[in-house]
């Protein structure tokens, strides 16, 4: 099964994708994570992407579609994919169709996380992740069970994203409204869009997504 999680910055795409990986043995394909990996590694893609990401704008369609194609090739055809933060433009949506067809795959569900934009700035500016395993946390909504210690791996180092400041978040939202929200009708025409209320507690959102996938 291949699915897209669609929603603005802070909607909970990464949080829910990590849970789906654990519950359904699927694989999270986050172009944001891939790009941040490239920035850390200092690859040519990373060097190009860094400034664009720090401004909250979108990197080029070609770059992200190549990253997705390479990941799908590496992971093999028997594991389901959760697309997180991709596609984000009409060009990426048609690139994904072409890439999936080439891999003999197709989309089963597009899950739109419906959220109230005003709440997102707080979600994003409070977010932090484990520096070792990447598990996601939040200052107010999801602290580790033992303060300062990752629930998943026991590490004690955490980090915050450079683009998680209010000004950049606003630009990321403008980009979402202008370029990403308009791709929904492509999938609505195919009858594969389900809406989930992303303002509920994290567990409830997961339950609603499970119901769509069942
Ligand atoms: P990307 O990494 O994809 O960021 P984003 O879309 O802005 O989304 P976020 O990761 O900020 O939010 P999320 O929905 O994953 O929320 P999360 O689960 O963490 O992209 C970053 C940049 O890379 C882009 O700006 C662009 O430059 C570039 N890029 C990436 N992909 C691209 C593409 N395809 N094309 C072009 N450029 C691309 O949740 C947020 C916080 O809220 C967490 O702390 C979490 O614990 C908390 N939370 C989650 N759910 C709940 C809940 N239900 N209740 C309370 N708190 C919650
Ligand atoms: Mg994310
Ligand atoms: Zn960890």
Coordinates of C-alpha atoms and ligand atoms in Angstrom, one line a residue, residues 13-15 28 30 33 36 84 127 161, ligand 2:
X13 CA 2.8 14.4 8.8
X14 CA 6.1 13.3 10.3
X15 CA 4.5 12.3 13.7
X28 CA 8.3 6.9 5.7
X30 CA 10.1 12.4 3.8
X33 CA 14.3 14.6 6.1
X36 CA 18.2 17.9 5.8
X84 CA 5.5 12.8 3.8
X127 CA 9.1 21.0 18.3
X161 CA 15.3 22.7 13.0
Ligands
LIG2 MG1 7.8 16.8 9.0

